[in-house]
Structure formats: structure tokens, C-alpha cells
């Protein structure tokens, strides 16, 4: 269903303008209501087995412009699961310590261990997006980093980390609407930042840089998914569908009971 939103390895240059932010794949909110509930139940069950098996780690990368709904995706699509083995990492402006290391140093420390599911709310891709838009790195450096990021992701995958990358794609008009809501709604005032307006001026530059990221950093092992995010319900359904489908393909099982535990179970039963 989401094939047209998946960026394949080796695909010709991708332009984010070729994807409609209001696309819903011909579905309505009513069409997916029951399926969405079922996906949530499946995700909860799969996460329990995933955590217990300790065979894989799952890293979910969320990228997008301001107001694309990264926080909302976590809150809605990924809600209700056991907090053991699930957490979110946010990557803000690097600290002086982090700046004294290579740009992947702070990220690698936050990648999930086996059994854990971790969401990166923004990620190492900021180091080829905001840095490039604001000219703290040049195009040559950015393209070298594309190579390094592909190798880094290959390394993670080779070490049993499942990597799912979602670009939450919204329109400029939709962003404006959301920014206005933040100003007009007292409960949302805290979300507003003058920096949001500053970054909005660089909209076209960000679209160009995101197009390059999708073109150069989508691989067979770790493809990019372009998620139309103007409709929040479709965004949540899309992301949860891909996660559940991926986890089902792992054929997860609970660990076998060792001999000592089995004998203890027999003893408890015999002493009833």
C-alpha cells in the first residue's frame, strides 16, 4: 500500500515536491479506524515479545519540518506500550562537549540495545540539514557525510538493529496554519518559538536538502519513507503500519524456559 512512498535504493534523484503532503492513498479516516485499533493491539503484543527475546533492536528515526508532528506521532501512533524497553531521544543544538567530538559521537551512544525500541525525534540527519541550510558546512562536506551516514546505518543493521526512517512531509501552508494555532490557543503557546519563524524563511532550502537526504541516504537495508503528514490520522496509520509489518517479519518468540525454572514450575504445581 505504501510502496509509492518508499524511496528505493538507487532510485533517481528524489524531489520532495513530487510527493503530496495531503495524500491519503485513497483512504478515509473511517476506512482505517478498525484497522488502526488492531494495529495498536498488535504493536503492544509484538513489543512484549521483542523486549523479551533480546534478539534485535529497533531504531525509529523521525525527521520533518517544524509542525510536521514528530511529538504527535510518538504520542498517538506509539502510545500504550510497555515503557520498559521504549524511550525517545531528542537531539537539540550540540553541547560544547559534543561539538568537540565527531558529529555521530553523541548519536551512537543513544542507539538502542537489543530488546529496546528507541525513537529519534530528529537525528544525526540534522548534521546534513540545518548545518547545510545555515552554511556551517559546505556541499562537499554534506556529500561526504552522506557516505558516512550510509556506512553508519549499515553498521547498525549488521549488528541486528532494525532501522526505520520516516520523513513527515507537510506543506508550507499547513505549517503556517499550525503556527497560527500555537499563537491563538493558550494551551499551545508554550510550543511557539521565534526560531520557528526564522527557520520558515529557509523553507525552500530545507526542501532541497531533504531531497538530497532522501536521494543519497535511502538504502535497501534502511530505506526512507515519505509520510504525507497534513492529515494526522493518515500519518499515524502509515507509521504504525510500517512498524507492525516490519516487526511481524522478524518471527519473534519468547525465550525458552531453562531447566531450573521448569523444575520450579513442576514443584509449585505439585504442592498445590
PDB file of C-alpha atoms in Angstrom:
ATOM      1  CA  UNK A   1       0.000   0.000   0.000  1.00  0.00           C
ATOM      2  CA  UNK A   2       2.812   2.402   0.857  1.00  0.00           C
ATOM      3  CA  UNK A   3       5.135   1.436  -1.980  1.00  0.00           C
ATOM      4  CA  UNK A   4       4.893   4.781  -3.730  1.00  0.00           C
ATOM      5  CA  UNK A   5       6.007   6.481  -0.509  1.00  0.00           C
ATOM      6  CA  UNK A   6       9.102   4.315  -0.128  1.00  0.00           C
ATOM      7  CA  UNK A   7      12.383   5.656  -1.513  1.00  0.00           C
ATOM      8  CA  UNK A   8      14.220   2.735  -3.094  1.00  0.00           C
ATOM      9  CA  UNK A   9      17.977   2.353  -3.138  1.00  0.00           C
ATOM     10  CA  UNK A  10      19.473   3.567  -6.394  1.00  0.00           C
ATOM     11  CA  UNK A  11      16.327   5.457  -7.335  1.00  0.00           C
ATOM     12  CA  UNK A  12      16.774   8.553  -9.499  1.00  0.00           C
ATOM     13  CA  UNK A  13      17.100  11.883  -7.698  1.00  0.00           C
ATOM     14  CA  UNK A  14      14.166  12.406  -5.361  1.00  0.00           C
ATOM     15  CA  UNK A  15      12.349  15.707  -5.117  1.00  0.00           C
ATOM     16  CA  UNK A  16      10.069  16.084  -2.100  1.00  0.00           C
ATOM     17  CA  UNK A  17       7.825  18.284  -4.249  1.00  0.00           C
ATOM     18  CA  UNK A  18       6.830  15.137  -6.141  1.00  0.00           C
ATOM     19  CA  UNK A  19       5.039  13.867  -3.015  1.00  0.00           C
ATOM     20  CA  UNK A  20       1.706  15.373  -1.990  1.00  0.00           C
ATOM     21  CA  UNK A  21       1.595  16.181   1.748  1.00  0.00           C
ATOM     22  CA  UNK A  22      -2.193  15.724   1.754  1.00  0.00           C
ATOM     23  CA  UNK A  23      -2.131  12.307   0.060  1.00  0.00           C
ATOM     24  CA  UNK A  24      -4.063   9.596   1.902  1.00  0.00           C
ATOM     25  CA  UNK A  25      -3.610   6.733  -0.589  1.00  0.00           C
ATOM     26  CA  UNK A  26      -7.318   6.924  -1.378  1.00  0.00           C
ATOM     27  CA  UNK A  27      -8.283   6.146   2.222  1.00  0.00           C
ATOM     28  CA  UNK A  28     -10.539   7.996   4.632  1.00  0.00           C
ATOM     29  CA  UNK A  29     -10.297   8.166   8.406  1.00  0.00           C
ATOM     30  CA  UNK A  30     -13.360   5.923   8.648  1.00  0.00           C
ATOM     31  CA  UNK A  31     -11.760   3.355   6.308  1.00  0.00           C
ATOM     32  CA  UNK A  32      -8.856   2.705   8.654  1.00  0.00           C
ATOM     33  CA  UNK A  33     -10.490   3.161  12.054  1.00  0.00           C
ATOM     34  CA  UNK A  34     -10.858  -0.541  12.928  1.00  0.00           C
ATOM     35  CA  UNK A  35      -7.561  -1.485  11.313  1.00  0.00           C
ATOM     36  CA  UNK A  36      -5.781   1.235  13.276  1.00  0.00           C
ATOM     37  CA  UNK A  37      -7.115  -0.119  16.576  1.00  0.00           C
ATOM     38  CA  UNK A  38      -5.977  -3.608  15.599  1.00  0.00           C
ATOM     39  CA  UNK A  39      -2.528  -2.296  14.710  1.00  0.00           C
ATOM     40  CA  UNK A  40      -2.210  -0.791  18.179  1.00  0.00           C
ATOM     41  CA  UNK A  41      -3.085  -4.134  19.781  1.00  0.00           C
ATOM     42  CA  UNK A  42      -0.602  -5.947  17.549  1.00  0.00           C
ATOM     43  CA  UNK A  43       2.115  -3.430  18.338  1.00  0.00           C
ATOM     44  CA  UNK A  44       1.641  -3.917  22.072  1.00  0.00           C
ATOM     45  CA  UNK A  45       1.889  -7.705  21.715  1.00  0.00           C
ATOM     46  CA  UNK A  46       4.884  -7.553  19.397  1.00  0.00           C
ATOM     47  CA  UNK A  47       6.726  -5.162  21.681  1.00  0.00           C
ATOM     48  CA  UNK A  48       6.411  -7.576  24.621  1.00  0.00           C
ATOM     49  CA  UNK A  49       7.965 -10.381  22.570  1.00  0.00           C
ATOM     50  CA  UNK A  50      10.553  -8.028  21.096  1.00  0.00           C
ATOM     51  CA  UNK A  51      11.662  -6.896  24.547  1.00  0.00           C
ATOM     52  CA  UNK A  52      11.782 -10.420  25.966  1.00  0.00           C
ATOM     53  CA  UNK A  53      13.623 -12.010  23.053  1.00  0.00           C
ATOM     54  CA  UNK A  54      16.582  -9.569  23.133  1.00  0.00           C
ATOM     55  CA  UNK A  55      17.411 -10.553  19.565  1.00  0.00           C
ATOM     56  CA  UNK A  56      17.023  -7.227  17.774  1.00  0.00           C
ATOM     57  CA  UNK A  57      16.994  -3.509  18.492  1.00  0.00           C
ATOM     58  CA  UNK A  58      14.613  -1.144  16.712  1.00  0.00           C
ATOM     59  CA  UNK A  59      15.558   2.443  15.891  1.00  0.00           C
ATOM     60  CA  UNK A  60      12.809   4.717  14.552  1.00  0.00           C
ATOM     61  CA  UNK A  61      14.007   7.990  13.034  1.00  0.00           C
ATOM     62  CA  UNK A  62      11.500  10.843  12.725  1.00  0.00           C
ATOM     63  CA  UNK A  63      12.501  13.855  10.650  1.00  0.00           C
ATOM     64  CA  UNK A  64      10.436  16.742   9.359  1.00  0.00           C
ATOM     65  CA  UNK A  65       9.935  20.472   9.309  1.00  0.00           C
ATOM     66  CA  UNK A  66       8.629  22.315  12.363  1.00  0.00           C
ATOM     67  CA  UNK A  67       4.966  21.367  12.957  1.00  0.00           C
ATOM     68  CA  UNK A  68       5.297  18.118  10.985  1.00  0.00           C
ATOM     69  CA  UNK A  69       4.137  16.205  14.075  1.00  0.00           C
ATOM     70  CA  UNK A  70       7.134  14.299  15.403  1.00  0.00           C
ATOM     71  CA  UNK A  71       5.941  14.580  19.010  1.00  0.00           C
ATOM     72  CA  UNK A  72       2.377  13.779  17.969  1.00  0.00           C
ATOM     73  CA  UNK A  73       3.474  10.641  16.152  1.00  0.00           C
ATOM     74  CA  UNK A  74       5.063   9.316  19.339  1.00  0.00           C
ATOM     75  CA  UNK A  75       2.128  10.361  21.493  1.00  0.00           C
ATOM     76  CA  UNK A  76      -0.579   8.889  19.234  1.00  0.00           C
ATOM     77  CA  UNK A  77       0.836   6.188  16.966  1.00  0.00           C
ATOM     78  CA  UNK A  78       3.244   4.723  19.528  1.00  0.00           C
ATOM     79  CA  UNK A  79       1.211   5.128  22.706  1.00  0.00           C
ATOM     80  CA  UNK A  80       0.066   2.457  25.125  1.00  0.00           C
ATOM     81  CA  UNK A  81       3.031   0.120  25.003  1.00  0.00           C
ATOM     82  CA  UNK A  82       5.140  -1.055  27.940  1.00  0.00           C
ATOM     83  CA  UNK A  83       7.585   1.741  28.858  1.00  0.00           C
ATOM     84  CA  UNK A  84      10.180  -0.914  29.625  1.00  0.00           C
ATOM     85  CA  UNK A  85      12.335  -1.029  26.535  1.00  0.00           C
ATOM     86  CA  UNK A  86      10.764   2.010  24.856  1.00  0.00           C
ATOM     87  CA  UNK A  87      12.036   5.568  25.003  1.00  0.00           C
ATOM     88  CA  UNK A  88      12.521   8.723  22.949  1.00  0.00           C
ATOM     89  CA  UNK A  89      15.714  10.671  22.337  1.00  0.00           C
ATOM     90  CA  UNK A  90      15.638  14.321  21.256  1.00  0.00           C
ATOM     91  CA  UNK A  91      18.658  15.886  19.603  1.00  0.00           C
ATOM     92  CA  UNK A  92      18.915  19.616  20.227  1.00  0.00           C
ATOM     93  CA  UNK A  93      21.752  22.020  19.482  1.00  0.00           C
ATOM     94  CA  UNK A  94      25.030  20.189  20.272  1.00  0.00           C
ATOM     95  CA  UNK A  95      26.730  20.979  23.570  1.00  0.00           C
ATOM     96  CA  UNK A  96      30.367  22.189  23.655  1.00  0.00           C
ATOM     97  CA  UNK A  97      31.421  18.656  24.635  1.00  0.00           C
ATOM     98  CA  UNK A  98      29.516  17.134  21.719  1.00  0.00           C
ATOM     99  CA  UNK A  99      30.966  19.683  19.292  1.00  0.00           C
ATOM    100  CA  UNK A 100      34.455  18.577  20.316  1.00  0.00           C
ATOM    101  CA  UNK A 101      33.670  15.080  19.012  1.00  0.00           C
ATOM    102  CA  UNK A 102      32.666  13.851  15.565  1.00  0.00           C
ATOM    103  CA  UNK A 103      29.021  14.533  14.720  1.00  0.00           C
ATOM    104  CA  UNK A 104      27.980  10.883  15.122  1.00  0.00           C
ATOM    105  CA  UNK A 105      29.515  10.513  18.593  1.00  0.00           C
ATOM    106  CA  UNK A 106      26.511  11.740  20.578  1.00  0.00           C
ATOM    107  CA  UNK A 107      24.138   9.727  18.418  1.00  0.00           C
ATOM    108  CA  UNK A 108      25.831   6.357  18.669  1.00  0.00           C
ATOM    109  CA  UNK A 109      25.594   6.481  22.474  1.00  0.00           C
ATOM    110  CA  UNK A 110      21.806   6.745  22.205  1.00  0.00           C
ATOM    111  CA  UNK A 111      21.157   3.885  19.787  1.00  0.00           C
ATOM    112  CA  UNK A 112      19.027   1.078  21.261  1.00  0.00           C
ATOM    113  CA  UNK A 113      20.368  -2.063  22.823  1.00  0.00           C
ATOM    114  CA  UNK A 114      18.797  -5.382  21.822  1.00  0.00           C
ATOM    115  CA  UNK A 115      15.253  -5.655  23.047  1.00  0.00           C
ATOM    116  CA  UNK A 116      14.713  -1.886  23.058  1.00  0.00           C
ATOM    117  CA  UNK A 117      12.713   0.350  20.745  1.00  0.00           C
ATOM    118  CA  UNK A 118      14.082   3.885  20.527  1.00  0.00           C
ATOM    119  CA  UNK A 119      12.653   6.864  18.677  1.00  0.00           C
ATOM    120  CA  UNK A 120      14.995   9.603  17.499  1.00  0.00           C
ATOM    121  CA  UNK A 121      12.958  12.821  17.438  1.00  0.00           C
ATOM    122  CA  UNK A 122      15.281  14.491  14.947  1.00  0.00           C
ATOM    123  CA  UNK A 123      18.579  12.701  14.494  1.00  0.00           C
ATOM    124  CA  UNK A 124      22.046  12.710  13.007  1.00  0.00           C
ATOM    125  CA  UNK A 125      20.398  13.897   9.796  1.00  0.00           C
ATOM    126  CA  UNK A 126      20.281  17.371  11.346  1.00  0.00           C
ATOM    127  CA  UNK A 127      24.013  17.438  10.608  1.00  0.00           C
ATOM    128  CA  UNK A 128      23.317  17.422   6.867  1.00  0.00           C
ATOM    129  CA  UNK A 129      20.162  19.559   7.067  1.00  0.00           C
ATOM    130  CA  UNK A 130      20.271  22.545   9.420  1.00  0.00           C
ATOM    131  CA  UNK A 131      24.076  22.732   9.180  1.00  0.00           C
ATOM    132  CA  UNK A 132      23.886  22.824   5.404  1.00  0.00           C
ATOM    133  CA  UNK A 133      20.987  25.296   5.250  1.00  0.00           C
ATOM    134  CA  UNK A 134      22.837  27.694   7.548  1.00  0.00           C
ATOM    135  CA  UNK A 135      26.161  27.148   5.767  1.00  0.00           C
ATOM    136  CA  UNK A 136      28.102  25.811   8.722  1.00  0.00           C
ATOM    137  CA  UNK A 137      29.124  23.006   6.366  1.00  0.00           C
ATOM    138  CA  UNK A 138      29.538  23.194   2.609  1.00  0.00           C
ATOM    139  CA  UNK A 139      28.049  20.904  -0.030  1.00  0.00           C
ATOM    140  CA  UNK A 140      31.228  18.843  -0.311  1.00  0.00           C
ATOM    141  CA  UNK A 141      31.169  18.121   3.422  1.00  0.00           C
ATOM    142  CA  UNK A 142      27.477  17.252   3.263  1.00  0.00           C
ATOM    143  CA  UNK A 143      28.036  14.724   0.481  1.00  0.00           C
ATOM    144  CA  UNK A 144      30.934  13.165   2.386  1.00  0.00           C
ATOM    145  CA  UNK A 145      28.628  12.851   5.381  1.00  0.00           C
ATOM    146  CA  UNK A 146      26.023  11.106   3.222  1.00  0.00           C
ATOM    147  CA  UNK A 147      28.606   8.375   2.631  1.00  0.00           C
ATOM    148  CA  UNK A 148      29.457   8.230   6.334  1.00  0.00           C
ATOM    149  CA  UNK A 149      25.804   8.029   7.356  1.00  0.00           C
ATOM    150  CA  UNK A 150      25.153   5.158   4.958  1.00  0.00           C
ATOM    151  CA  UNK A 151      28.114   3.287   6.431  1.00  0.00           C
ATOM    152  CA  UNK A 152      26.978   4.064   9.987  1.00  0.00           C
ATOM    153  CA  UNK A 153      23.497   2.749   9.260  1.00  0.00           C
ATOM    154  CA  UNK A 154      24.911  -0.332   7.562  1.00  0.00           C
ATOM    155  CA  UNK A 155      26.981  -0.978  10.665  1.00  0.00           C
ATOM    156  CA  UNK A 156      23.877  -0.727  12.891  1.00  0.00           C
ATOM    157  CA  UNK A 157      21.880  -3.052  10.645  1.00  0.00           C
ATOM    158  CA  UNK A 158      24.727  -5.575  10.535  1.00  0.00           C
ATOM    159  CA  UNK A 159      24.586  -5.620  14.332  1.00  0.00           C
ATOM    160  CA  UNK A 160      20.875  -6.522  14.498  1.00  0.00           C
ATOM    161  CA  UNK A 161      19.422  -3.017  14.695  1.00  0.00           C
ATOM    162  CA  UNK A 162      16.282  -2.614  12.601  1.00  0.00           C
ATOM    163  CA  UNK A 163      16.234   0.930  11.223  1.00  0.00           C
ATOM    164  CA  UNK A 164      13.023   2.678  10.122  1.00  0.00           C
ATOM    165  CA  UNK A 165      13.282   6.259   8.832  1.00  0.00           C
ATOM    166  CA  UNK A 166      10.221   8.457   8.364  1.00  0.00           C
ATOM    167  CA  UNK A 167      10.203  11.900   6.757  1.00  0.00           C
ATOM    168  CA  UNK A 168       6.991  13.571   7.935  1.00  0.00           C
ATOM    169  CA  UNK A 169       6.077  15.668   4.906  1.00  0.00           C
ATOM    170  CA  UNK A 170       3.857  18.736   5.313  1.00  0.00           C
ATOM    171  CA  UNK A 171       3.029  21.707   3.104  1.00  0.00           C
ATOM    172  CA  UNK A 172       4.142  25.256   3.821  1.00  0.00           C
ATOM    173  CA  UNK A 173       0.505  26.355   4.144  1.00  0.00           C
ATOM    174  CA  UNK A 174      -0.155  23.597   6.667  1.00  0.00           C
ATOM    175  CA  UNK A 175       2.839  24.721   8.728  1.00  0.00           C
ATOM    176  CA  UNK A 176       1.545  28.290   8.748  1.00  0.00           C
ATOM    177  CA  UNK A 177      -1.849  27.078   9.967  1.00  0.00           C
ATOM    178  CA  UNK A 178      -0.230  25.146  12.823  1.00  0.00           C
ATOM    179  CA  UNK A 179       1.990  28.078  13.821  1.00  0.00           C
ATOM    180  CA  UNK A 180      -1.062  30.341  13.951  1.00  0.00           C
ATOM    181  CA  UNK A 181      -2.854  27.789  16.145  1.00  0.00           C
ATOM    182  CA  UNK A 182       0.048  27.852  18.573  1.00  0.00           C
ATOM    183  CA  UNK A 183      -0.279  31.612  18.885  1.00  0.00           C
ATOM    184  CA  UNK A 184      -4.067  31.703  19.167  1.00  0.00           C
ATOM    185  CA  UNK A 185      -4.519  28.770  21.554  1.00  0.00           C
ATOM    186  CA  UNK A 186      -3.315  29.493  25.121  1.00  0.00           C
ATOM    187  CA  UNK A 187      -2.673  25.797  25.794  1.00  0.00           C
ATOM    188  CA  UNK A 188      -0.335  25.714  22.786  1.00  0.00           C
ATOM    189  CA  UNK A 189       1.517  29.000  23.340  1.00  0.00           C
ATOM    190  CA  UNK A 190       4.388  27.173  25.002  1.00  0.00           C
ATOM    191  CA  UNK A 191       5.081  25.348  21.735  1.00  0.00           C
ATOM    192  CA  UNK A 192       5.709  28.558  19.839  1.00  0.00           C
ATOM    193  CA  UNK A 193       9.222  29.830  19.308  1.00  0.00           C
ATOM    194  CA  UNK A 194      10.524  32.790  17.347  1.00  0.00           C
ATOM    195  CA  UNK A 195      13.056  30.334  15.927  1.00  0.00           C
ATOM    196  CA  UNK A 196      10.184  28.601  14.120  1.00  0.00           C
ATOM    197  CA  UNK A 197       9.521  31.744  12.099  1.00  0.00           C
ATOM    198  CA  UNK A 198      13.209  32.188  11.407  1.00  0.00           C
ATOM    199  CA  UNK A 199      13.548  28.649  10.056  1.00  0.00           C
ATOM    200  CA  UNK A 200      10.388  29.063   7.973  1.00  0.00           C
ATOM    201  CA  UNK A 201      12.216  31.643   5.862  1.00  0.00           C
ATOM    202  CA  UNK A 202      14.516  28.835   4.725  1.00  0.00           C
ATOM    203  CA  UNK A 203      11.669  26.568   3.587  1.00  0.00           C
ATOM    204  CA  UNK A 204      12.929  26.105   0.016  1.00  0.00           C
ATOM    205  CA  UNK A 205      16.474  25.441   1.181  1.00  0.00           C
ATOM    206  CA  UNK A 206      15.242  22.763   3.579  1.00  0.00           C
ATOM    207  CA  UNK A 207      13.167  21.141   0.843  1.00  0.00           C
ATOM    208  CA  UNK A 208      16.265  20.954  -1.350  1.00  0.00           C
ATOM    209  CA  UNK A 209      18.367  19.458   1.451  1.00  0.00           C
ATOM    210  CA  UNK A 210      15.678  16.923   2.364  1.00  0.00           C
ATOM    211  CA  UNK A 211      15.521  15.914  -1.300  1.00  0.00           C
ATOM    212  CA  UNK A 212      19.260  15.244  -1.210  1.00  0.00           C
ATOM    213  CA  UNK A 213      18.967  13.238   2.019  1.00  0.00           C
ATOM    214  CA  UNK A 214      16.241  11.046   0.527  1.00  0.00           C
ATOM    215  CA  UNK A 215      18.220  10.590  -2.674  1.00  0.00           C
ATOM    216  CA  UNK A 216      21.584   9.758  -1.114  1.00  0.00           C
ATOM    217  CA  UNK A 217      20.718   8.042   2.167  1.00  0.00           C
ATOM    218  CA  UNK A 218      17.998   5.560   1.248  1.00  0.00           C
ATOM    219  CA  UNK A 219      19.351   2.017   1.067  1.00  0.00           C
ATOM    220  CA  UNK A 220      17.916  -1.477   0.803  1.00  0.00           C
ATOM    221  CA  UNK A 221      18.676  -2.067   4.494  1.00  0.00           C
ATOM    222  CA  UNK A 222      17.408   1.328   5.661  1.00  0.00           C
ATOM    223  CA  UNK A 223      15.036   2.985   3.179  1.00  0.00           C
ATOM    224  CA  UNK A 224      13.347   6.323   3.733  1.00  0.00           C
ATOM    225  CA  UNK A 225       9.568   6.521   3.949  1.00  0.00           C
ATOM    226  CA  UNK A 226       7.991   9.811   2.849  1.00  0.00           C
ATOM    227  CA  UNK A 227       4.927  10.151   5.078  1.00  0.00           C
ATOM    228  CA  UNK A 228       2.223  12.594   3.906  1.00  0.00           C
ATOM    229  CA  UNK A 229       1.539  14.354   7.210  1.00  0.00           C
ATOM    230  CA  UNK A 230      -1.038  17.061   6.513  1.00  0.00           C
ATOM    231  CA  UNK A 231      -3.653  14.593   7.759  1.00  0.00           C
ATOM    232  CA  UNK A 232      -2.553  13.483  11.218  1.00  0.00           C
ATOM    233  CA  UNK A 233      -4.672  10.314  11.193  1.00  0.00           C
ATOM    234  CA  UNK A 234      -3.004   9.134   7.981  1.00  0.00           C
ATOM    235  CA  UNK A 235       0.451   9.962   9.330  1.00  0.00           C
ATOM    236  CA  UNK A 236      -0.184   7.834  12.435  1.00  0.00           C
ATOM    237  CA  UNK A 237      -1.711   4.981  10.456  1.00  0.00           C
ATOM    238  CA  UNK A 238       1.176   4.986   7.971  1.00  0.00           C
ATOM    239  CA  UNK A 239       3.931   4.929  10.604  1.00  0.00           C
ATOM    240  CA  UNK A 240       2.255   2.300  12.779  1.00  0.00           C
ATOM    241  CA  UNK A 241       1.522   0.076   9.761  1.00  0.00           C
ATOM    242  CA  UNK A 242       5.164   0.048   8.675  1.00  0.00           C
ATOM    243  CA  UNK A 243       6.409  -0.653  12.214  1.00  0.00           C
ATOM    244  CA  UNK A 244       3.988  -3.538  12.791  1.00  0.00           C
ATOM    245  CA  UNK A 245       4.671  -5.057   9.372  1.00  0.00           C
ATOM    246  CA  UNK A 246       8.430  -4.889   9.986  1.00  0.00           C
ATOM    247  CA  UNK A 247       8.200  -6.448  13.450  1.00  0.00           C
ATOM    248  CA  UNK A 248       5.975  -9.271  12.184  1.00  0.00           C
ATOM    249  CA  UNK A 249       8.628 -10.216   9.646  1.00  0.00           C
ATOM    250  CA  UNK A 250      11.115 -10.873  12.460  1.00  0.00           C
ATOM    251  CA  UNK A 251       9.303 -14.052  13.594  1.00  0.00           C
ATOM    252  CA  UNK A 252       9.804 -13.174  17.235  1.00  0.00           C
ATOM    253  CA  UNK A 253       9.402 -15.714  20.030  1.00  0.00           C
ATOM    254  CA  UNK A 254       9.570 -15.578  23.802  1.00  0.00           C
ATOM    255  CA  UNK A 255      12.764 -17.142  25.191  1.00  0.00           C
ATOM    256  CA  UNK A 256      12.555 -20.806  26.114  1.00  0.00           C
ATOM    257  CA  UNK A 257      12.278 -21.612  29.821  1.00  0.00           C
ATOM    258  CA  UNK A 258      15.509 -23.035  31.188  1.00  0.00           C
ATOM    259  CA  UNK A 259      15.628 -26.341  33.050  1.00  0.00           C
ATOM    260  CA  UNK A 260      15.761 -24.866  36.580  1.00  0.00           C
ATOM    261  CA  UNK A 261      12.650 -22.746  36.047  1.00  0.00           C
ATOM    262  CA  UNK A 262      10.794 -25.700  34.547  1.00  0.00           C
ATOM    263  CA  UNK A 263      11.528 -27.786  37.623  1.00  0.00           C
ATOM    264  CA  UNK A 264      10.360 -24.981  39.908  1.00  0.00           C
ATOM    265  CA  UNK A 265       7.082 -24.771  37.982  1.00  0.00           C
ATOM    266  CA  UNK A 266       6.567 -28.515  38.470  1.00  0.00           C
ATOM    267  CA  UNK A 267       7.307 -28.176  42.179  1.00  0.00           C
ATOM    268  CA  UNK A 268       4.757 -25.359  42.578  1.00  0.00           C
ATOM    269  CA  UNK A 269       2.117 -27.414  40.774  1.00  0.00           C
ATOM    270  CA  UNK A 270       2.835 -30.487  42.870  1.00  0.00           C
ATOM    271  CA  UNK A 271       2.497 -28.506  46.105  1.00  0.00           C
ATOM    272  CA  UNK A 272      -0.982 -27.155  45.351  1.00  0.00           C
TER     273      UNK A 272
END
